[in-house]
Coordinates of N, CA and C in Angstrom, one line a residue:
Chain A
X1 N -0.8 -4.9 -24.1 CA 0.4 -4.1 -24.1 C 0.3 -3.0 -23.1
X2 N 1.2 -2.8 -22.0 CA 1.1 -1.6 -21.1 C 1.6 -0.5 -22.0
X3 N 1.2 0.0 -20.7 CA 1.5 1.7 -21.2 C 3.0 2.2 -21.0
X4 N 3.0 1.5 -20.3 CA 4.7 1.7 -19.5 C 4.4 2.0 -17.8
X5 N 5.3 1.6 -17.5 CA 5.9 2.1 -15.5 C 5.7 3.6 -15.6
X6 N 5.4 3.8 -14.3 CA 5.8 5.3 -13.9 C 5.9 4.6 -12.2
X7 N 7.7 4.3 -11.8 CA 8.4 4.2 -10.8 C 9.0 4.8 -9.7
X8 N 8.3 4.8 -8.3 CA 8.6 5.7 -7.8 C 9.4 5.2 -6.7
X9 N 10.8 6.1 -6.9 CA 11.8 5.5 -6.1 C 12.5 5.9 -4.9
X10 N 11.5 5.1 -3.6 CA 12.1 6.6 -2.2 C 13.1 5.8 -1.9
X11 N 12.9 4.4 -1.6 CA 14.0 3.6 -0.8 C 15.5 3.9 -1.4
X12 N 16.2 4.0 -0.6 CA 17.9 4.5 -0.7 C 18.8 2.6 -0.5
X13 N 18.1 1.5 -0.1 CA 18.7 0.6 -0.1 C 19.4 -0.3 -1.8
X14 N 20.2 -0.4 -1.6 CA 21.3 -0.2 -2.9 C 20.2 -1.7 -3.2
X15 N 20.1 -2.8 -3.3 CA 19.6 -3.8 -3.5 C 18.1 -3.0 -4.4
X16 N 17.5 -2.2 -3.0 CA 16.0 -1.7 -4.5 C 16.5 -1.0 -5.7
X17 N 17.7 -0.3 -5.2 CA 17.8 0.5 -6.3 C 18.6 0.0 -7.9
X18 N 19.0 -1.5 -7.6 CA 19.4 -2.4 -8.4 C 18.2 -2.6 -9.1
X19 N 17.4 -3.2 -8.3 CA 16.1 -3.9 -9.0 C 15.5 -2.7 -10.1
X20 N 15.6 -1.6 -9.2 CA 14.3 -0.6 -10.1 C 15.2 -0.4 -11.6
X21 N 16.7 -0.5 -11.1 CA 17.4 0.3 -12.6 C 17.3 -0.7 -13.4
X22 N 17.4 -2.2 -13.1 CA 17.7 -3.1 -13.8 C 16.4 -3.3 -14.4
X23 N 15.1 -3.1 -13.8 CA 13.7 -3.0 -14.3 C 13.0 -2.0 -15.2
X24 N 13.9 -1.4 -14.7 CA 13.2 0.6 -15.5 C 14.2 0.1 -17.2
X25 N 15.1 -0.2 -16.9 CA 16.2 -0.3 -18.3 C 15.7 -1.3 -19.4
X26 N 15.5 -2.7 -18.6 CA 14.6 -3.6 -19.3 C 13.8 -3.7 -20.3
X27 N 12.7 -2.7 -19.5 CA 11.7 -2.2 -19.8 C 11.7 -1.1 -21.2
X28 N 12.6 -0.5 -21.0 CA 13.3 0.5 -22.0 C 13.9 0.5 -23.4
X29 N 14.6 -1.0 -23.0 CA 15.1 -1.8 -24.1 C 14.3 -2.3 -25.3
X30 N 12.8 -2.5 -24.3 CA 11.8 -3.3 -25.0 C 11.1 -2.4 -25.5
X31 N 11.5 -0.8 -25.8 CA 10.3 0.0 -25.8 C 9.3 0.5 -24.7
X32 N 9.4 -0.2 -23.8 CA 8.4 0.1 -22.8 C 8.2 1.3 -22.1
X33 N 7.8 2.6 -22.7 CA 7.6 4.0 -21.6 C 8.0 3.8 -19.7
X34 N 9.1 4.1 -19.7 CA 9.3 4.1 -18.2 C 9.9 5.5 -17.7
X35 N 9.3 6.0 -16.9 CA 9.1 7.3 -16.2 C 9.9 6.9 -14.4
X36 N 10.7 7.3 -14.1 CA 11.2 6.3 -12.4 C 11.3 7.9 -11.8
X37 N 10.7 8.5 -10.9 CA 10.6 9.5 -9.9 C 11.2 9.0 -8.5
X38 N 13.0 9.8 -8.4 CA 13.3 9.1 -7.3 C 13.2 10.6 -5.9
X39 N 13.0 9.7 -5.1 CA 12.5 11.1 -4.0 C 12.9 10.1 -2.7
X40 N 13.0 11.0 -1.6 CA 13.5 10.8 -0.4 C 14.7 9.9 -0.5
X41 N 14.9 8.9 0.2 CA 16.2 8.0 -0.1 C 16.5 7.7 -1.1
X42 N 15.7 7.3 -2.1 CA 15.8 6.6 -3.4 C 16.3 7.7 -4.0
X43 N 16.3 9.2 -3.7 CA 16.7 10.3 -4.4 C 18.5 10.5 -4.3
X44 N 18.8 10.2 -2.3 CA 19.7 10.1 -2.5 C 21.1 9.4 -2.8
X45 N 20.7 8.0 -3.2 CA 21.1 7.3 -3.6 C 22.2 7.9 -4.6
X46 N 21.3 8.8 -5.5 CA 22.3 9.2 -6.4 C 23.1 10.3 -6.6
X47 N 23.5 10.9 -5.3 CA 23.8 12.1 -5.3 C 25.3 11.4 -5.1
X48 N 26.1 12.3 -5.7 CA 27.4 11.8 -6.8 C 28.5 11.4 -5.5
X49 N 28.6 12.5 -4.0 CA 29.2 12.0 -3.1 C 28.9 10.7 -2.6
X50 N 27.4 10.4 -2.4 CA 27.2 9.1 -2.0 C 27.6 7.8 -2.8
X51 N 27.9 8.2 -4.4 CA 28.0 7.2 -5.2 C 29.5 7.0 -5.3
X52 N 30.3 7.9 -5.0 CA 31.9 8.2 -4.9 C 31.9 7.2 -4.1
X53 N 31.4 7.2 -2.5 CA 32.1 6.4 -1.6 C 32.0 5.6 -1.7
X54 N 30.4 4.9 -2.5 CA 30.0 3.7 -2.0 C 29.2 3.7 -0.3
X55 N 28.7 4.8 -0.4 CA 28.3 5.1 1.3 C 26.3 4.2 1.4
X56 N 26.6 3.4 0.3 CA 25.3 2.8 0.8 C 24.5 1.9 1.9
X57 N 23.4 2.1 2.0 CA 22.7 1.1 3.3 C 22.4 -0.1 2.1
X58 N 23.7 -1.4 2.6 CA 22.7 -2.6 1.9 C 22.8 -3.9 2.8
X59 N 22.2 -5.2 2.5 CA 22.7 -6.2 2.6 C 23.3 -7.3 1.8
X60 N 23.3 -8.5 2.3 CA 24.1 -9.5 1.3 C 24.1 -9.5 0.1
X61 N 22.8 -9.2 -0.4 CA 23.0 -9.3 -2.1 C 23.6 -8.1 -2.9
X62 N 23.8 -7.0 -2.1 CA 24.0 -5.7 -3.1 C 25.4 -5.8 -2.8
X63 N 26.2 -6.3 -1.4 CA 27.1 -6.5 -1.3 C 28.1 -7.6 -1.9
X64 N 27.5 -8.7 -2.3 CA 27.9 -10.0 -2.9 C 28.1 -9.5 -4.6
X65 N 26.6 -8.5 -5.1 CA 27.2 -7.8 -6.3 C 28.5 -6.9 -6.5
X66 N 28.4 -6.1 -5.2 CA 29.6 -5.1 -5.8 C 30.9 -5.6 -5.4
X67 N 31.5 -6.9 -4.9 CA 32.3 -7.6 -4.4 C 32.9 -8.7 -5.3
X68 N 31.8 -8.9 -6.4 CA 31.8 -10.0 -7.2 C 32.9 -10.1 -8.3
X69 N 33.8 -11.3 -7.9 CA 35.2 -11.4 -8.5 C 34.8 -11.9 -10.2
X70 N 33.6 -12.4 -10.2 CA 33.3 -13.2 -11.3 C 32.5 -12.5 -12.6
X71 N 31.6 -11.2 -12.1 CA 30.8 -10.7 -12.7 C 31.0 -9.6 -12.7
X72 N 31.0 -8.3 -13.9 CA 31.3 -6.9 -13.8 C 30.0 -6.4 -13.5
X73 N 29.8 -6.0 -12.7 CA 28.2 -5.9 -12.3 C 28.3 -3.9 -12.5
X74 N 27.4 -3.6 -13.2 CA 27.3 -1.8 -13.1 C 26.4 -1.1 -12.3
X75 N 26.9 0.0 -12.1 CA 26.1 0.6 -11.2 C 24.8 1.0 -11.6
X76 N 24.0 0.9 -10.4 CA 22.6 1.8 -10.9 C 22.7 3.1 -11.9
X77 N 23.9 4.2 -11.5 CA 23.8 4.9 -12.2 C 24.3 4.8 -13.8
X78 N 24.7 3.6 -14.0 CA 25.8 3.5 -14.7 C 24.5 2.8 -15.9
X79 N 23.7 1.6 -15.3 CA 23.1 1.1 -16.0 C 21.8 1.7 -16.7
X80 N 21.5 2.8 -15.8 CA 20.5 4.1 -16.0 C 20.6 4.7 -17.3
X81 N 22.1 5.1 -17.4 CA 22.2 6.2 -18.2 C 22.3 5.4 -19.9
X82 N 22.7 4.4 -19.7 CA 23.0 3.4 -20.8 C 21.8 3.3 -21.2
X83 N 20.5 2.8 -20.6 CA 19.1 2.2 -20.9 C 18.6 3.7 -21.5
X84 N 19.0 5.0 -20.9 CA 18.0 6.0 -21.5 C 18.8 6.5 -23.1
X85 N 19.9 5.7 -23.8 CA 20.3 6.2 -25.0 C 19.4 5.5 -25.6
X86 N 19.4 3.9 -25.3 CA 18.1 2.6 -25.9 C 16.7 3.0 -25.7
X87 N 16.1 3.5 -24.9 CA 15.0 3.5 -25.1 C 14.0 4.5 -24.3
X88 N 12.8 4.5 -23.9 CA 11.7 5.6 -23.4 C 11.8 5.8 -22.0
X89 N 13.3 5.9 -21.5 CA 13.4 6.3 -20.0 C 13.5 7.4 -19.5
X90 N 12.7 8.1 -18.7 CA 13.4 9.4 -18.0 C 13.2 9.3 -16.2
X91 N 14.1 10.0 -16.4 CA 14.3 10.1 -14.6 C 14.2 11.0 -13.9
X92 N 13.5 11.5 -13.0 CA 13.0 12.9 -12.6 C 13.7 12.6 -11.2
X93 N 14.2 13.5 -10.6 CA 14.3 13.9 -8.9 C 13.0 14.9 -8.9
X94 N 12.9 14.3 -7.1 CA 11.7 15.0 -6.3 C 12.4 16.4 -6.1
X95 N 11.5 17.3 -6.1 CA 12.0 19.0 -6.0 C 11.8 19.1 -4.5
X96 N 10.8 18.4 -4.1 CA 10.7 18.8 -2.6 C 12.0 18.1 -1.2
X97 N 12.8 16.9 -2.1 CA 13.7 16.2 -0.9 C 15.1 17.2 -2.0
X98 N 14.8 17.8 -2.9 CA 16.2 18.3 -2.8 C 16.0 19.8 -2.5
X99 N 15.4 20.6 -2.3 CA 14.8 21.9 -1.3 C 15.2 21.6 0.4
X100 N 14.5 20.3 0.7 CA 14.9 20.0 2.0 C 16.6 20.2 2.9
X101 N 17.4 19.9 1.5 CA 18.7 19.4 1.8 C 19.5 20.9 1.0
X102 N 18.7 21.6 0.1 CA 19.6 22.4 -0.3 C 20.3 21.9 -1.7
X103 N 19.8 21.5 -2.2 CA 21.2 20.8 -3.4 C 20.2 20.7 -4.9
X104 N 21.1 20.7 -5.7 CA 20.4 21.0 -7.0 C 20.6 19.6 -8.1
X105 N 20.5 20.0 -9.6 CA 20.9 19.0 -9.7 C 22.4 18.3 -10.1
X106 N 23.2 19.5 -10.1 CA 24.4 19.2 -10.3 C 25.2 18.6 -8.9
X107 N 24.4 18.5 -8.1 CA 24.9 17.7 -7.2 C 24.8 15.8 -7.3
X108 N 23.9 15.8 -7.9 CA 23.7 14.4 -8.3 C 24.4 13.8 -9.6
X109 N 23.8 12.3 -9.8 CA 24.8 11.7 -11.1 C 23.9 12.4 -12.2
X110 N 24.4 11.9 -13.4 CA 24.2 12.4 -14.4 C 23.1 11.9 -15.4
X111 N 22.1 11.6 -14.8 CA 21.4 10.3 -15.3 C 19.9 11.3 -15.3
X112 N 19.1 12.1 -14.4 CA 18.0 13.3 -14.7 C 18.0 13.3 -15.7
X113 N 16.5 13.7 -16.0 CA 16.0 14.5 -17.3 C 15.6 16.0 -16.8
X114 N 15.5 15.8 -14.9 CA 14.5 17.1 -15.0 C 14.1 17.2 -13.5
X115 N 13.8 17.9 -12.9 CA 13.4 18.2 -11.6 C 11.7 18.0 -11.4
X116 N 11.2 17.4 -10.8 CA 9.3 17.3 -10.4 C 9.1 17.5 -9.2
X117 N 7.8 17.9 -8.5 CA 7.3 17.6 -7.8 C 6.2 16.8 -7.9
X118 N 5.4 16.7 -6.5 CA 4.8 15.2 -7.1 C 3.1 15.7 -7.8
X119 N 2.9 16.9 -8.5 CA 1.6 16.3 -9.5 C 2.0 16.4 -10.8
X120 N 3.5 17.0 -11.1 CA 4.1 16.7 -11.9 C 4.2 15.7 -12.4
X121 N 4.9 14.5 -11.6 CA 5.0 13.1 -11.5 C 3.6 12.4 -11.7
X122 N 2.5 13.0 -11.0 CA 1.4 12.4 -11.2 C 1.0 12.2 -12.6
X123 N 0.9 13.6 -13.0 CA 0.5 14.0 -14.7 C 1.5 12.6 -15.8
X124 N 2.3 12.8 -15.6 CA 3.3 12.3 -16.3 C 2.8 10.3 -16.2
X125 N 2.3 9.8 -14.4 CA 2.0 8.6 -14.4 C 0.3 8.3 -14.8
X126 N -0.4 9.1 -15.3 CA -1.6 9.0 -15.5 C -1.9 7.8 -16.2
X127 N -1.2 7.9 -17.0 CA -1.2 6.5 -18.3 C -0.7 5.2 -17.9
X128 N -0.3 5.4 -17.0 CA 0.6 3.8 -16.5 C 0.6 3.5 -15.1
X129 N 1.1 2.2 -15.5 CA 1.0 1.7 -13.9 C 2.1 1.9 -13.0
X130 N 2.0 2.4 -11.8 CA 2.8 2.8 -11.3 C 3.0 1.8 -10.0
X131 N 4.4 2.2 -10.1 CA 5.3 0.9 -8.8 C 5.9 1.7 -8.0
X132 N 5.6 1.2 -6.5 CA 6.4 2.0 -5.4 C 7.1 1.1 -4.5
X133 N 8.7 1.6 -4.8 CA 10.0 0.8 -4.2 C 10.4 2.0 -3.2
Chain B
X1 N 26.7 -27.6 -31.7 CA 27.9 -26.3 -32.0 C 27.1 -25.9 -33.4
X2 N 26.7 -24.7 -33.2 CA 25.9 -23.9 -34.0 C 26.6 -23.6 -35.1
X3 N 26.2 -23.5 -37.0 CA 26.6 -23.5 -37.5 C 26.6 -22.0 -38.6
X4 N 25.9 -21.0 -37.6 CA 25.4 -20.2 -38.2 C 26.8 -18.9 -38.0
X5 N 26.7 -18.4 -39.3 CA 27.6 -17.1 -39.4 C 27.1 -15.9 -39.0
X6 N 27.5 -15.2 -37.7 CA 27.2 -13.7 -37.5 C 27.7 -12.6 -38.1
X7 N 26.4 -11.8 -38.6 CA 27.1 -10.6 -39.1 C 28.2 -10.0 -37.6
X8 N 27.3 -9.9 -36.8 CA 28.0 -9.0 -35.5 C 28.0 -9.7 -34.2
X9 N 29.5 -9.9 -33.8 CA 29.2 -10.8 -32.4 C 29.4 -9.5 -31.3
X10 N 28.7 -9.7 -30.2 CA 28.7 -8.7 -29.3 C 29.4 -9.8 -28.3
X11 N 30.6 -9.4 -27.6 CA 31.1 -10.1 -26.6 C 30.9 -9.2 -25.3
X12 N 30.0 -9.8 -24.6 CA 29.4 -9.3 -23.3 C 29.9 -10.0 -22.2
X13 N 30.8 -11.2 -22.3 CA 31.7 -12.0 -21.7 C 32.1 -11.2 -20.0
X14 N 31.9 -11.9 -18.9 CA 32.0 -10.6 -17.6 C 30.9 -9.8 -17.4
X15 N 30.3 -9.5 -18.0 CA 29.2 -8.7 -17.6 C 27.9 -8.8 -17.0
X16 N 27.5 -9.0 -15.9 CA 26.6 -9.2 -15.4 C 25.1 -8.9 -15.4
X17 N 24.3 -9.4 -15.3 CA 22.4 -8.9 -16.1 C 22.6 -7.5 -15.4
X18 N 22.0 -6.7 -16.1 CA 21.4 -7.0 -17.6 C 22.5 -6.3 -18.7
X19 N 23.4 -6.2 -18.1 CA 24.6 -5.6 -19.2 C 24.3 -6.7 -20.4
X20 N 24.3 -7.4 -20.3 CA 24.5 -8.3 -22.0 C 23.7 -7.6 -23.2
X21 N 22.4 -7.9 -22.2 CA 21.3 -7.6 -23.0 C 21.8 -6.1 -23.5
X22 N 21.8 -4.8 -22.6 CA 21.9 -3.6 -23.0 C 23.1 -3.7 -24.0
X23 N 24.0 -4.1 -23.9 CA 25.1 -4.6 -25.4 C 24.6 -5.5 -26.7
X24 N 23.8 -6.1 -26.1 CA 22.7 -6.3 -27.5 C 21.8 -5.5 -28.0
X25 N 21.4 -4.7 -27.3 CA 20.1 -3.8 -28.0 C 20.9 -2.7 -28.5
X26 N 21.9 -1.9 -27.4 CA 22.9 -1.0 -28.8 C 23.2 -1.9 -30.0
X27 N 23.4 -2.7 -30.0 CA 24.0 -3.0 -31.2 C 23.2 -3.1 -32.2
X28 N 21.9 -3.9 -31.7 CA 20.9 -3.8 -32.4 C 19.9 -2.9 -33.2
X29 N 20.2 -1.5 -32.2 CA 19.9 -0.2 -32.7 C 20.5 0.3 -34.1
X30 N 21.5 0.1 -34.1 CA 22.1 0.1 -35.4 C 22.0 -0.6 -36.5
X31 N 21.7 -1.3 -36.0 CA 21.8 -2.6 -37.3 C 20.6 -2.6 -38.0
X32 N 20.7 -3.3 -39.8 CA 19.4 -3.4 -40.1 C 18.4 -4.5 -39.9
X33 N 17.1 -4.9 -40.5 CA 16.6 -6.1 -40.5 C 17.2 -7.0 -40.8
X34 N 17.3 -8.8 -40.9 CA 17.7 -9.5 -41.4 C 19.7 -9.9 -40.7
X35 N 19.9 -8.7 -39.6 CA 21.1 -8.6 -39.4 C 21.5 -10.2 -38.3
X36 N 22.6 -10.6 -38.3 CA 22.6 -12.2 -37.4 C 23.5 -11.2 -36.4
X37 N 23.3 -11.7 -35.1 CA 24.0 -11.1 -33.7 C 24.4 -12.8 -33.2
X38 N 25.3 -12.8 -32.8 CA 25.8 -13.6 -31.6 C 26.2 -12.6 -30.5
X39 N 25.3 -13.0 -29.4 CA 25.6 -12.4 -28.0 C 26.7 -13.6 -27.0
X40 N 27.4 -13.3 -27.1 CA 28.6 -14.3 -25.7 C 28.3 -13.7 -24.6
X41 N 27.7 -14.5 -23.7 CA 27.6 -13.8 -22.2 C 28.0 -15.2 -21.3
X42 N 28.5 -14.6 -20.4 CA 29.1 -15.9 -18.8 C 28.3 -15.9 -18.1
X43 N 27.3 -14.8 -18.5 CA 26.1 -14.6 -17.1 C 25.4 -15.3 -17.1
X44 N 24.7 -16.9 -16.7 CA 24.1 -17.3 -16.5 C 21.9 -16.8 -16.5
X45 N 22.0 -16.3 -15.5 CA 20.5 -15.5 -15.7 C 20.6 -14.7 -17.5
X46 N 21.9 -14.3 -17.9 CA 21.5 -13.9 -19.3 C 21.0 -15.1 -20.1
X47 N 21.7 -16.0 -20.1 CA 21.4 -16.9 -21.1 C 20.1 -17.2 -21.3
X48 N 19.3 -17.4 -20.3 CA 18.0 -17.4 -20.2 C 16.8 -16.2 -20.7
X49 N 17.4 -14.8 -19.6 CA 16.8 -14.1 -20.4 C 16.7 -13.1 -21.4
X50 N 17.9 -13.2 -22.1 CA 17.8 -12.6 -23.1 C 16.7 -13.2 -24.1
X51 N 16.8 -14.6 -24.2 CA 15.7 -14.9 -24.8 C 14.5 -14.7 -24.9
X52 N 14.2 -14.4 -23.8 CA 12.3 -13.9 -23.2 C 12.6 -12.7 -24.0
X53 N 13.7 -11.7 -23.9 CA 13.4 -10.8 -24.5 C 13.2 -10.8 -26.1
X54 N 14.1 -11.1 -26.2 CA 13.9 -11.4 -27.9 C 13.0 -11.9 -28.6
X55 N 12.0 -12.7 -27.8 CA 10.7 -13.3 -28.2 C 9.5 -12.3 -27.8
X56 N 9.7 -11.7 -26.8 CA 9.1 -10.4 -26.1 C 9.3 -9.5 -27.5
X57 N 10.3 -8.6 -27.9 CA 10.4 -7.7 -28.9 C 10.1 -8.4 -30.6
X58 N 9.8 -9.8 -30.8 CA 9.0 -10.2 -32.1 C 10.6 -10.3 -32.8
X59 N 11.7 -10.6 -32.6 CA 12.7 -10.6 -32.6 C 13.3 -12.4 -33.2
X60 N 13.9 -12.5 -33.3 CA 13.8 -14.5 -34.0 C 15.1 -14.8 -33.5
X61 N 14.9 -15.9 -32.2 CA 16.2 -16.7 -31.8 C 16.0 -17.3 -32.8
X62 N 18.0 -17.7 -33.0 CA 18.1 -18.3 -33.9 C 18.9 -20.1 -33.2
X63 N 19.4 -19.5 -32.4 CA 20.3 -21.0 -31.6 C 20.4 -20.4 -30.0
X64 N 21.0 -21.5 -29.2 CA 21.9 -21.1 -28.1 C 23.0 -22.1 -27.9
X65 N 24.1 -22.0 -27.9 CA 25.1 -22.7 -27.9 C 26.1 -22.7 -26.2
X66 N 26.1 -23.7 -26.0 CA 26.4 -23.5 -24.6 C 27.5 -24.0 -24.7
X67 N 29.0 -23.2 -24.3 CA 30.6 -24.2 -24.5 C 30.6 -24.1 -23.1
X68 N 30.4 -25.0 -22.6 CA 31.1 -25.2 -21.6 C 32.5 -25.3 -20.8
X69 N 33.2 -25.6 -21.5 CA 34.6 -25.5 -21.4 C 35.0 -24.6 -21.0
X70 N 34.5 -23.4 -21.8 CA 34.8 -22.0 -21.8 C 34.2 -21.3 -20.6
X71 N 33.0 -21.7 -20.4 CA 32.4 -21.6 -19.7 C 31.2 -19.8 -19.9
X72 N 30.8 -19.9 -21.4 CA 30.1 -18.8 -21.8 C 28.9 -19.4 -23.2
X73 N 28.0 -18.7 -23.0 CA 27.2 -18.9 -24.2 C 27.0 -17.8 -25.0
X74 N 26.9 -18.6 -26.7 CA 26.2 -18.1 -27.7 C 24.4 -18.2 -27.9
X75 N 24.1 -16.6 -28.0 CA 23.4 -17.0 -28.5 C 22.9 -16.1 -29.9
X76 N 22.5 -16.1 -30.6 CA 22.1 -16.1 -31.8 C 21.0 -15.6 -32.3
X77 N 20.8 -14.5 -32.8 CA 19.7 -13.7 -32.7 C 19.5 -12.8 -34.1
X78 N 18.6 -13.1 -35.1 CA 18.3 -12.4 -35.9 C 17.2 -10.8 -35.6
X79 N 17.5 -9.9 -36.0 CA 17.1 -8.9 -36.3 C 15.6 -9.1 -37.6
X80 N 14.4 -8.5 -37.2 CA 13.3 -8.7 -37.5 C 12.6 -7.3 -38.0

């Protein structure tokens, strides 16, 4: 039995960021301790303008999901916030890519537990295995 | 065609993975032991894995009913 994830999410391409929420949530459902630290792109992913427009970098598949006549498919943040009522998720933004840009966390979705940097993050992944998307 | 009576059907019908599942496990949060769930999902990849999950969490499939017509499945899941 793991310990749980501790997931760390720079990439901003809407496709990783499917996978990680659909994996972080999963994971969550089942009990599984999951910790997802999103930083650089992966960070901004969720910042609430970019999630308004839809201003994502993707290809076919993130596009064929959010286009999909047949399937209600939910958003990363959407699926995020659901999985942390169910189960051991939290979601940290990097302190250092939102310093860089100026922005707090009310600039993003609503889905944080908390602001880190990264030995914060470290402390927190000591116990588990950690994944870098 | 399954003959079993659910306490609670969760109709996840449209929803794409892993939405089903996450409308199963709220539901299942609530509920007590012994409780019967029917999950309806169109999602294809659900049908399949909700079950890994439910065998994953020590959980007891109970059926899977596939209508095709309809073009959605039951599946059946006791609370453990």
């Amino acid at each position: 039995m793991t310990n749980g994830y501790a997931i760390v999410l720079a990439s901003g391409r809407l496709e990783n960021i499917f996978a990680v929420s659909n994996i972080a949530s999963v994971a969550a459902t089942s009990e599984i301790p999951v910790d997802v630290f999103a930083t650089m792109d992966g960070l901004e992913a969720f910042d609430s303008e970019t999630v308004d427009s839809m201003d994502f970098e993707m290809g076919p598949v993130a596009e064929a999901m959010l286009t999909s006549e047949d399937a209600d498919v939910s958003l990363p943040s959407e699926t995020l916030a659901q999985a942390k009522t169910l189960g051991p998720l939290e979601m940290y933004a990097c302190e250092l890519s939102m310093d860089m840009l100026g922005k707090d966390l009310d600039d993003y979705e609503d889905v944080f537990d908390g602001v880190l940097g990264v030995s914060g993050f470290l402390k927190r992944a000591r116990d588990k295995q950690v994944v870098f998307v | 065609m399954s003959d079993i009576t659910p306490d609670v059907v969760v109709d996840a019908r449209g929803a794409a993975c892993p939405g089903p599942l996450m409308e199963l496990v709220g539901e299942f949060r609530q509920g007590d032991s012994g409780t019967v769930y029917e999950l309806q999902t169109t999602d294809s990849s659900s049908s399949h894995d909700v079950p890994e999950w439910v065998e994953d969490t020590g959980n007891e499939l109970l059926d899977i009913d596939e209508h095709e017509d309809e073009g959605y499945w039951s599946i059946f899941v006791e609370k453990v």
